[in-house]
Amino acid sequence: MVDEGMKKTGLHAFTEFLKSEYSEENIKFWLACQDYKKLTCQTEMTCEANRIYSEYVQTEAPSQ
């Protein structure tokens, strides 16, 4: 089993690679979705869903 430190190291390395390819927004979107899955409060879920949509999905989004 991969320990948490290895996961963080790998994630950091992959993020740095994506930065070099000008694709960092892809991992940030994925991480935002992973965090969203952990939410249980409906109000927080709605707020975070709107933030993710505004940041990554809508036309002309900053990280589209």
JSON list of N, CA and C in Angstrom, two decimals:
[
{"chain": "A", "resi": 1, "resn": "MET", "atom": "N", "xyz": [0.84, -1.17, 0.00]},
{"chain": "A", "resi": 1, "resn": "MET", "atom": "CA", "xyz": [0.00, 0.00, 0.00]},
{"chain": "A", "resi": 1, "resn": "MET", "atom": "C", "xyz": [0.90, 1.24, 0.00]},
{"chain": "A", "resi": 2, "resn": "VAL", "atom": "N", "xyz": [0.50, 2.26, -0.74]},
{"chain": "A", "resi": 2, "resn": "VAL", "atom": "CA", "xyz": [1.25, 3.50, -0.83]},
{"chain": "A", "resi": 2, "resn": "VAL", "atom": "C", "xyz": [0.91, 4.37, 0.38]},
{"chain": "A", "resi": 3, "resn": "ASP", "atom": "N", "xyz": [1.95, 4.84, 1.07]},
{"chain": "A", "resi": 3, "resn": "ASP", "atom": "CA", "xyz": [1.66, 5.68, 2.24]},
{"chain": "A", "resi": 3, "resn": "ASP", "atom": "C", "xyz": [1.32, 7.11, 1.81]},
{"chain": "A", "resi": 4, "resn": "GLU", "atom": "N", "xyz": [0.78, 7.87, 2.74]},
{"chain": "A", "resi": 4, "resn": "GLU", "atom": "CA", "xyz": [0.29, 9.22, 2.45]},
{"chain": "A", "resi": 4, "resn": "GLU", "atom": "C", "xyz": [1.41, 10.14, 1.95]},
{"chain": "A", "resi": 5, "resn": "GLY", "atom": "N", "xyz": [2.60, 10.00, 2.51]},
{"chain": "A", "resi": 5, "resn": "GLY", "atom": "CA", "xyz": [3.73, 10.82, 2.07]},
{"chain": "A", "resi": 5, "resn": "GLY", "atom": "C", "xyz": [4.09, 10.59, 0.62]},
{"chain": "A", "resi": 6, "resn": "MET", "atom": "N", "xyz": [4.06, 9.33, 0.20]},
{"chain": "A", "resi": 6, "resn": "MET", "atom": "CA", "xyz": [4.35, 9.00, -1.19]},
{"chain": "A", "resi": 6, "resn": "MET", "atom": "C", "xyz": [3.28, 9.58, -2.11]},
{"chain": "A", "resi": 7, "resn": "LYS", "atom": "N", "xyz": [2.02, 9.52, -1.68]},
{"chain": "A", "resi": 7, "resn": "LYS", "atom": "CA", "xyz": [0.94, 10.09, -2.49]},
{"chain": "A", "resi": 7, "resn": "LYS", "atom": "C", "xyz": [1.15, 11.58, -2.68]},
{"chain": "A", "resi": 8, "resn": "LYS", "atom": "N", "xyz": [1.50, 12.28, -1.60]},
{"chain": "A", "resi": 8, "resn": "LYS", "atom": "CA", "xyz": [1.70, 13.73, -1.69]},
{"chain": "A", "resi": 8, "resn": "LYS", "atom": "C", "xyz": [2.90, 14.06, -2.57]},
{"chain": "A", "resi": 9, "resn": "THR", "atom": "N", "xyz": [3.97, 13.28, -2.45]},
{"chain": "A", "resi": 9, "resn": "THR", "atom": "CA", "xyz": [5.15, 13.50, -3.27]},
{"chain": "A", "resi": 9, "resn": "THR", "atom": "C", "xyz": [4.82, 13.28, -4.75]},
{"chain": "A", "resi": 10, "resn": "GLY", "atom": "N", "xyz": [4.11, 12.22, -5.03]},
{"chain": "A", "resi": 10, "resn": "GLY", "atom": "CA", "xyz": [3.71, 11.94, -6.41]},
{"chain": "A", "resi": 10, "resn": "GLY", "atom": "C", "xyz": [2.78, 13.00, -6.97]},
{"chain": "A", "resi": 11, "resn": "LEU", "atom": "N", "xyz": [1.84, 13.44, -6.15]},
{"chain": "A", "resi": 11, "resn": "LEU", "atom": "CA", "xyz": [0.91, 14.48, -6.58]},
{"chain": "A", "resi": 11, "resn": "LEU", "atom": "C", "xyz": [1.66, 15.77, -6.86]},
{"chain": "A", "resi": 12, "resn": "HIS", "atom": "N", "xyz": [2.61, 16.10, -6.00]},
{"chain": "A", "resi": 12, "resn": "HIS", "atom": "CA", "xyz": [3.40, 17.32, -6.21]},
{"chain": "A", "resi": 12, "resn": "HIS", "atom": "C", "xyz": [4.20, 17.22, -7.52]},
{"chain": "A", "resi": 13, "resn": "ALA", "atom": "N", "xyz": [4.83, 16.08, -7.75]},
{"chain": "A", "resi": 13, "resn": "ALA", "atom": "CA", "xyz": [5.62, 15.90, -8.97]},
{"chain": "A", "resi": 13, "resn": "ALA", "atom": "C", "xyz": [4.73, 15.99, -10.21]},
{"chain": "A", "resi": 14, "resn": "PHE", "atom": "N", "xyz": [3.55, 15.38, -10.14]},
{"chain": "A", "resi": 14, "resn": "PHE", "atom": "CA", "xyz": [2.64, 15.42, -11.28]},
{"chain": "A", "resi": 14, "resn": "PHE", "atom": "C", "xyz": [2.14, 16.85, -11.51]},
{"chain": "A", "resi": 15, "resn": "THR", "atom": "N", "xyz": [1.86, 17.57, -10.44]},
{"chain": "A", "resi": 15, "resn": "THR", "atom": "CA", "xyz": [1.42, 18.96, -10.56]},
{"chain": "A", "resi": 15, "resn": "THR", "atom": "C", "xyz": [2.51, 19.80, -11.22]},
{"chain": "A", "resi": 16, "resn": "GLU", "atom": "N", "xyz": [3.75, 19.60, -10.82]},
{"chain": "A", "resi": 16, "resn": "GLU", "atom": "CA", "xyz": [4.86, 20.34, -11.42]},
{"chain": "A", "resi": 16, "resn": "GLU", "atom": "C", "xyz": [4.99, 20.01, -12.91]},
{"chain": "A", "resi": 17, "resn": "PHE", "atom": "N", "xyz": [4.80, 18.75, -13.26]},
{"chain": "A", "resi": 17, "resn": "PHE", "atom": "CA", "xyz": [4.83, 18.36, -14.67]},
{"chain": "A", "resi": 17, "resn": "PHE", "atom": "C", "xyz": [3.72, 19.07, -15.44]},
{"chain": "A", "resi": 18, "resn": "LEU", "atom": "N", "xyz": [2.51, 19.09, -14.88]},
{"chain": "A", "resi": 18, "resn": "LEU", "atom": "CA", "xyz": [1.41, 19.75, -15.56]},
{"chain": "A", "resi": 18, "resn": "LEU", "atom": "C", "xyz": [1.65, 21.24, -15.72]},
{"chain": "A", "resi": 19, "resn": "LYS", "atom": "N", "xyz": [2.28, 21.86, -14.73]},
{"chain": "A", "resi": 19, "resn": "LYS", "atom": "CA", "xyz": [2.64, 23.28, -14.85]},
{"chain": "A", "resi": 19, "resn": "LYS", "atom": "C", "xyz": [3.55, 23.48, -16.06]},
{"chain": "A", "resi": 20, "resn": "SER", "atom": "N", "xyz": [4.50, 22.58, -16.23]},
{"chain": "A", "resi": 20, "resn": "SER", "atom": "CA", "xyz": [5.44, 22.72, -17.35]},
{"chain": "A", "resi": 20, "resn": "SER", "atom": "C", "xyz": [4.74, 22.53, -18.69]},
{"chain": "A", "resi": 21, "resn": "GLU", "atom": "N", "xyz": [3.63, 21.84, -18.68]},
{"chain": "A", "resi": 21, "resn": "GLU", "atom": "CA", "xyz": [2.85, 21.61, -19.90]},
{"chain": "A", "resi": 21, "resn": "GLU", "atom": "C", "xyz": [1.68, 22.59, -20.02]},
{"chain": "A", "resi": 22, "resn": "TYR", "atom": "N", "xyz": [1.64, 23.56, -19.12]},
{"chain": "A", "resi": 22, "resn": "TYR", "atom": "CA", "xyz": [0.55, 24.54, -19.07]},
{"chain": "A", "resi": 22, "resn": "TYR", "atom": "C", "xyz": [-0.81, 23.87, -18.92]},
{"chain": "A", "resi": 23, "resn": "SER", "atom": "N", "xyz": [-0.87, 22.85, -18.08]},
{"chain": "A", "resi": 23, "resn": "SER", "atom": "CA", "xyz": [-2.10, 22.09, -17.84]},
{"chain": "A", "resi": 23, "resn": "SER", "atom": "C", "xyz": [-2.42, 21.96, -16.36]},
{"chain": "A", "resi": 24, "resn": "GLU", "atom": "N", "xyz": [-1.85, 22.82, -15.55]},
{"chain": "A", "resi": 24, "resn": "GLU", "atom": "CA", "xyz": [-2.04, 22.72, -14.10]},
{"chain": "A", "resi": 24, "resn": "GLU", "atom": "C", "xyz": [-3.51, 22.76, -13.70]},
{"chain": "A", "resi": 25, "resn": "GLU", "atom": "N", "xyz": [-4.33, 23.47, -14.48]},
{"chain": "A", "resi": 25, "resn": "GLU", "atom": "CA", "xyz": [-5.75, 23.57, -14.13]},
{"chain": "A", "resi": 25, "resn": "GLU", "atom": "C", "xyz": [-6.44, 22.21, -14.12]},
{"chain": "A", "resi": 26, "resn": "ASN", "atom": "N", "xyz": [-5.92, 21.25, -14.88]},
{"chain": "A", "resi": 26, "resn": "ASN", "atom": "CA", "xyz": [-6.53, 19.92, -14.91]},
{"chain": "A", "resi": 26, "resn": "ASN", "atom": "C", "xyz": [-6.43, 19.23, -13.56]},
{"chain": "A", "resi": 27, "resn": "ILE", "atom": "N", "xyz": [-5.26, 19.26, -12.94]},
{"chain": "A", "resi": 27, "resn": "ILE", "atom": "CA", "xyz": [-5.11, 18.62, -11.63]},
{"chain": "A", "resi": 27, "resn": "ILE", "atom": "C", "xyz": [-5.85, 19.40, -10.57]},
{"chain": "A", "resi": 28, "resn": "LYS", "atom": "N", "xyz": [-5.86, 20.72, -10.68]},
{"chain": "A", "resi": 28, "resn": "LYS", "atom": "CA", "xyz": [-6.60, 21.53, -9.70]},
{"chain": "A", "resi": 28, "resn": "LYS", "atom": "C", "xyz": [-8.10, 21.24, -9.77]},
{"chain": "A", "resi": 29, "resn": "PHE", "atom": "N", "xyz": [-8.62, 21.06, -10.98]},
{"chain": "A", "resi": 29, "resn": "PHE", "atom": "CA", "xyz": [-10.03, 20.71, -11.13]},
{"chain": "A", "resi": 29, "resn": "PHE", "atom": "C", "xyz": [-10.30, 19.34, -10.50]},
{"chain": "A", "resi": 30, "resn": "TRP", "atom": "N", "xyz": [-9.44, 18.38, -10.78]},
{"chain": "A", "resi": 30, "resn": "TRP", "atom": "CA", "xyz": [-9.61, 17.04, -10.23]},
{"chain": "A", "resi": 30, "resn": "TRP", "atom": "C", "xyz": [-9.56, 17.07, -8.70]},
{"chain": "A", "resi": 31, "resn": "LEU", "atom": "N", "xyz": [-8.60, 17.82, -8.14]},
{"chain": "A", "resi": 31, "resn": "LEU", "atom": "CA", "xyz": [-8.49, 17.92, -6.68]},
{"chain": "A", "resi": 31, "resn": "LEU", "atom": "C", "xyz": [-9.72, 18.60, -6.09]},
{"chain": "A", "resi": 32, "resn": "ALA", "atom": "N", "xyz": [-10.23, 19.62, -6.74]},
{"chain": "A", "resi": 32, "resn": "ALA", "atom": "CA", "xyz": [-11.44, 20.28, -6.26]},
{"chain": "A", "resi": 32, "resn": "ALA", "atom": "C", "xyz": [-12.61, 19.30, -6.24]},
{"chain": "A", "resi": 33, "resn": "CYS", "atom": "N", "xyz": [-12.71, 18.47, -7.26]},
{"chain": "A", "resi": 33, "resn": "CYS", "atom": "CA", "xyz": [-13.78, 17.47, -7.31]},
{"chain": "A", "resi": 33, "resn": "CYS", "atom": "C", "xyz": [-13.61, 16.42, -6.22]},
{"chain": "A", "resi": 34, "resn": "GLN", "atom": "N", "xyz": [-12.37, 16.02, -5.95]},
{"chain": "A", "resi": 34, "resn": "GLN", "atom": "CA", "xyz": [-12.12, 15.05, -4.88]},
{"chain": "A", "resi": 34, "resn": "GLN", "atom": "C", "xyz": [-12.53, 15.63, -3.53]},
{"chain": "A", "resi": 35, "resn": "ASP", "atom": "N", "xyz": [-12.20, 16.89, -3.29]},
{"chain": "A", "resi": 35, "resn": "ASP", "atom": "CA", "xyz": [-12.60, 17.54, -2.04]},
{"chain": "A", "resi": 35, "resn": "ASP", "atom": "C", "xyz": [-14.11, 17.67, -1.96]},
{"chain": "A", "resi": 36, "resn": "TYR", "atom": "N", "xyz": [-14.75, 17.96, -3.08]},
{"chain": "A", "resi": 36, "resn": "TYR", "atom": "CA", "xyz": [-16.21, 18.09, -3.12]},
{"chain": "A", "resi": 36, "resn": "TYR", "atom": "C", "xyz": [-16.88, 16.79, -2.67]},
{"chain": "A", "resi": 37, "resn": "LYS", "atom": "N", "xyz": [-16.35, 15.68, -3.10]},
{"chain": "A", "resi": 37, "resn": "LYS", "atom": "CA", "xyz": [-16.94, 14.37, -2.75]},
{"chain": "A", "resi": 37, "resn": "LYS", "atom": "C", "xyz": [-16.96, 14.12, -1.25]},
{"chain": "A", "resi": 38, "resn": "LYS", "atom": "N", "xyz": [-16.10, 14.79, -0.51]},
{"chain": "A", "resi": 38, "resn": "LYS", "atom": "CA", "xyz": [-16.02, 14.60, 0.94]},
{"chain": "A", "resi": 38, "resn": "LYS", "atom": "C", "xyz": [-17.04, 15.44, 1.71]},
{"chain": "A", "resi": 39, "resn": "LEU", "atom": "N", "xyz": [-17.66, 16.40, 1.05]},
{"chain": "A", "resi": 39, "resn": "LEU", "atom": "CA", "xyz": [-18.61, 17.29, 1.73]},
{"chain": "A", "resi": 39, "resn": "LEU", "atom": "C", "xyz": [-19.90, 16.55, 2.06]},
{"chain": "A", "resi": 40, "resn": "THR", "atom": "N", "xyz": [-20.50, 16.91, 3.19]},
{"chain": "A", "resi": 40, "resn": "THR", "atom": "CA", "xyz": [-21.77, 16.30, 3.59]},
{"chain": "A", "resi": 40, "resn": "THR", "atom": "C", "xyz": [-22.86, 17.34, 3.80]},
{"chain": "A", "resi": 41, "resn": "CYS", "atom": "N", "xyz": [-22.49, 18.58, 4.04]},
{"chain": "A", "resi": 41, "resn": "CYS", "atom": "CA", "xyz": [-23.45, 19.65, 4.27]},
{"chain": "A", "resi": 41, "resn": "CYS", "atom": "C", "xyz": [-23.96, 20.17, 2.92]},
{"chain": "A", "resi": 42, "resn": "GLN", "atom": "N", "xyz": [-25.27, 20.17, 2.75]},
{"chain": "A", "resi": 42, "resn": "GLN", "atom": "CA", "xyz": [-25.88, 20.59, 1.48]},
{"chain": "A", "resi": 42, "resn": "GLN", "atom": "C", "xyz": [-25.49, 22.02, 1.11]},
{"chain": "A", "resi": 43, "resn": "THR", "atom": "N", "xyz": [-25.45, 22.90, 2.10]},
{"chain": "A", "resi": 43, "resn": "THR", "atom": "CA", "xyz": [-25.08, 24.29, 1.83]},
{"chain": "A", "resi": 43, "resn": "THR", "atom": "C", "xyz": [-23.65, 24.39, 1.32]},
{"chain": "A", "resi": 44, "resn": "GLU", "atom": "N", "xyz": [-22.73, 23.67, 1.96]},
{"chain": "A", "resi": 44, "resn": "GLU", "atom": "CA", "xyz": [-21.33, 23.66, 1.51]},
{"chain": "A", "resi": 44, "resn": "GLU", "atom": "C", "xyz": [-21.21, 23.04, 0.12]},
{"chain": "A", "resi": 45, "resn": "MET", "atom": "N", "xyz": [-21.98, 21.99, -0.13]},
{"chain": "A", "resi": 45, "resn": "MET", "atom": "CA", "xyz": [-21.94, 21.34, -1.43]},
{"chain": "A", "resi": 45, "resn": "MET", "atom": "C", "xyz": [-22.37, 22.30, -2.54]},
{"chain": "A", "resi": 46, "resn": "THR", "atom": "N", "xyz": [-23.45, 23.03, -2.28]},
{"chain": "A", "resi": 46, "resn": "THR", "atom": "CA", "xyz": [-23.95, 23.98, -3.27]},
{"chain": "A", "resi": 46, "resn": "THR", "atom": "C", "xyz": [-22.93, 25.08, -3.53]},
{"chain": "A", "resi": 47, "resn": "CYS", "atom": "N", "xyz": [-22.37, 25.61, -2.47]},
{"chain": "A", "resi": 47, "resn": "CYS", "atom": "CA", "xyz": [-21.37, 26.68, -2.59]},
{"chain": "A", "resi": 47, "resn": "CYS", "atom": "C", "xyz": [-20.15, 26.20, -3.36]},
{"chain": "A", "resi": 48, "resn": "GLU", "atom": "N", "xyz": [-19.65, 25.03, -3.02]},
{"chain": "A", "resi": 48, "resn": "GLU", "atom": "CA", "xyz": [-18.46, 24.50, -3.68]},
{"chain": "A", "resi": 48, "resn": "GLU", "atom": "C", "xyz": [-18.74, 24.12, -5.13]},
{"chain": "A", "resi": 49, "resn": "ALA", "atom": "N", "xyz": [-19.92, 23.58, -5.40]},
{"chain": "A", "resi": 49, "resn": "ALA", "atom": "CA", "xyz": [-20.28, 23.25, -6.79]},
{"chain": "A", "resi": 49, "resn": "ALA", "atom": "C", "xyz": [-20.30, 24.52, -7.64]},
{"chain": "A", "resi": 50, "resn": "ASN", "atom": "N", "xyz": [-20.85, 25.58, -7.10]},
{"chain": "A", "resi": 50, "resn": "ASN", "atom": "CA", "xyz": [-20.87, 26.86, -7.83]},
{"chain": "A", "resi": 50, "resn": "ASN", "atom": "C", "xyz": [-19.46, 27.39, -8.05]},
{"chain": "A", "resi": 51, "resn": "ARG", "atom": "N", "xyz": [-18.60, 27.25, -7.04]},
{"chain": "A", "resi": 51, "resn": "ARG", "atom": "CA", "xyz": [-17.22, 27.72, -7.17]},
{"chain": "A", "resi": 51, "resn": "ARG", "atom": "C", "xyz": [-16.47, 26.92, -8.24]},
{"chain": "A", "resi": 52, "resn": "ILE", "atom": "N", "xyz": [-16.63, 25.60, -8.22]},
{"chain": "A", "resi": 52, "resn": "ILE", "atom": "CA", "xyz": [-15.97, 24.75, -9.21]},
{"chain": "A", "resi": 52, "resn": "ILE", "atom": "C", "xyz": [-16.46, 25.10, -10.61]},
{"chain": "A", "resi": 53, "resn": "TYR", "atom": "N", "xyz": [-17.76, 25.27, -10.75]},
{"chain": "A", "resi": 53, "resn": "TYR", "atom": "CA", "xyz": [-18.32, 25.62, -12.06]},
{"chain": "A", "resi": 53, "resn": "TYR", "atom": "C", "xyz": [-17.75, 26.95, -12.54]},
{"chain": "A", "resi": 54, "resn": "SER", "atom": "N", "xyz": [-17.76, 27.94, -11.66]},
{"chain": "A", "resi": 54, "resn": "SER", "atom": "CA", "xyz": [-17.27, 29.28, -12.04]},
{"chain": "A", "resi": 54, "resn": "SER", "atom": "C", "xyz": [-15.78, 29.28, -12.38]},
{"chain": "A", "resi": 55, "resn": "GLU", "atom": "N", "xyz": [-15.02, 28.49, -11.65]},
{"chain": "A", "resi": 55, "resn": "GLU", "atom": "CA", "xyz": [-13.57, 28.48, -11.82]},
{"chain": "A", "resi": 55, "resn": "GLU", "atom": "C", "xyz": [-13.11, 27.64, -13.01]},
{"chain": "A", "resi": 56, "resn": "TYR", "atom": "N", "xyz": [-13.79, 26.51, -13.28]},
{"chain": "A", "resi": 56, "resn": "TYR", "atom": "CA", "xyz": [-13.27, 25.55, -14.25]},
{"chain": "A", "resi": 56, "resn": "TYR", "atom": "C", "xyz": [-14.16, 25.23, -15.44]},
{"chain": "A", "resi": 57, "resn": "VAL", "atom": "N", "xyz": [-15.47, 25.44, -15.34]},
{"chain": "A", "resi": 57, "resn": "VAL", "atom": "CA", "xyz": [-16.37, 24.90, -16.34]},
{"chain": "A", "resi": 57, "resn": "VAL", "atom": "C", "xyz": [-17.02, 25.95, -17.23]},
{"chain": "A", "resi": 58, "resn": "GLN", "atom": "N", "xyz": [-17.54, 27.00, -16.65]},
{"chain": "A", "resi": 58, "resn": "GLN", "atom": "CA", "xyz": [-18.31, 27.97, -17.44]},
{"chain": "A", "resi": 58, "resn": "GLN", "atom": "C", "xyz": [-17.45, 28.59, -18.54]},
{"chain": "A", "resi": 59, "resn": "THR", "atom": "N", "xyz": [-18.10, 29.08, -19.58]},
{"chain": "A", "resi": 59, "resn": "THR", "atom": "CA", "xyz": [-17.41, 29.75, -20.67]},
{"chain": "A", "resi": 59, "resn": "THR", "atom": "C", "xyz": [-16.59, 30.91, -20.12]},
{"chain": "A", "resi": 60, "resn": "GLU", "atom": "N", "xyz": [-15.37, 31.01, -20.58]},
{"chain": "A", "resi": 60, "resn": "GLU", "atom": "CA", "xyz": [-14.44, 32.07, -20.14]},
{"chain": "A", "resi": 60, "resn": "GLU", "atom": "C", "xyz": [-14.03, 31.94, -18.67]},
{"chain": "A", "resi": 61, "resn": "ALA", "atom": "N", "xyz": [-14.14, 30.74, -18.10]},
{"chain": "A", "resi": 61, "resn": "ALA", "atom": "CA", "xyz": [-13.71, 30.52, -16.71]},
{"chain": "A", "resi": 61, "resn": "ALA", "atom": "C", "xyz": [-12.20, 30.76, -16.62]},
{"chain": "A", "resi": 62, "resn": "PRO", "atom": "N", "xyz": [-11.73, 31.28, -15.48]},
{"chain": "A", "resi": 62, "resn": "PRO", "atom": "CA", "xyz": [-10.30, 31.57, -15.33]},
{"chain": "A", "resi": 62, "resn": "PRO", "atom": "C", "xyz": [-9.39, 30.36, -15.55]},
{"chain": "A", "resi": 63, "resn": "SER", "atom": "N", "xyz": [-9.85, 29.19, -15.15]},
{"chain": "A", "resi": 63, "resn": "SER", "atom": "CA", "xyz": [-9.01, 27.98, -15.27]},
{"chain": "A", "resi": 63, "resn": "SER", "atom": "C", "xyz": [-9.61, 26.97, -16.22]},
{"chain": "A", "resi": 64, "resn": "GLN", "atom": "N", "xyz": [-10.29, 27.45, -17.23]},
{"chain": "A", "resi": 64, "resn": "GLN", "atom": "CA", "xyz": [-10.96, 26.55, -18.18]},
{"chain": "A", "resi": 64, "resn": "GLN", "atom": "C", "xyz": [-9.95, 25.81, -19.01]}
]
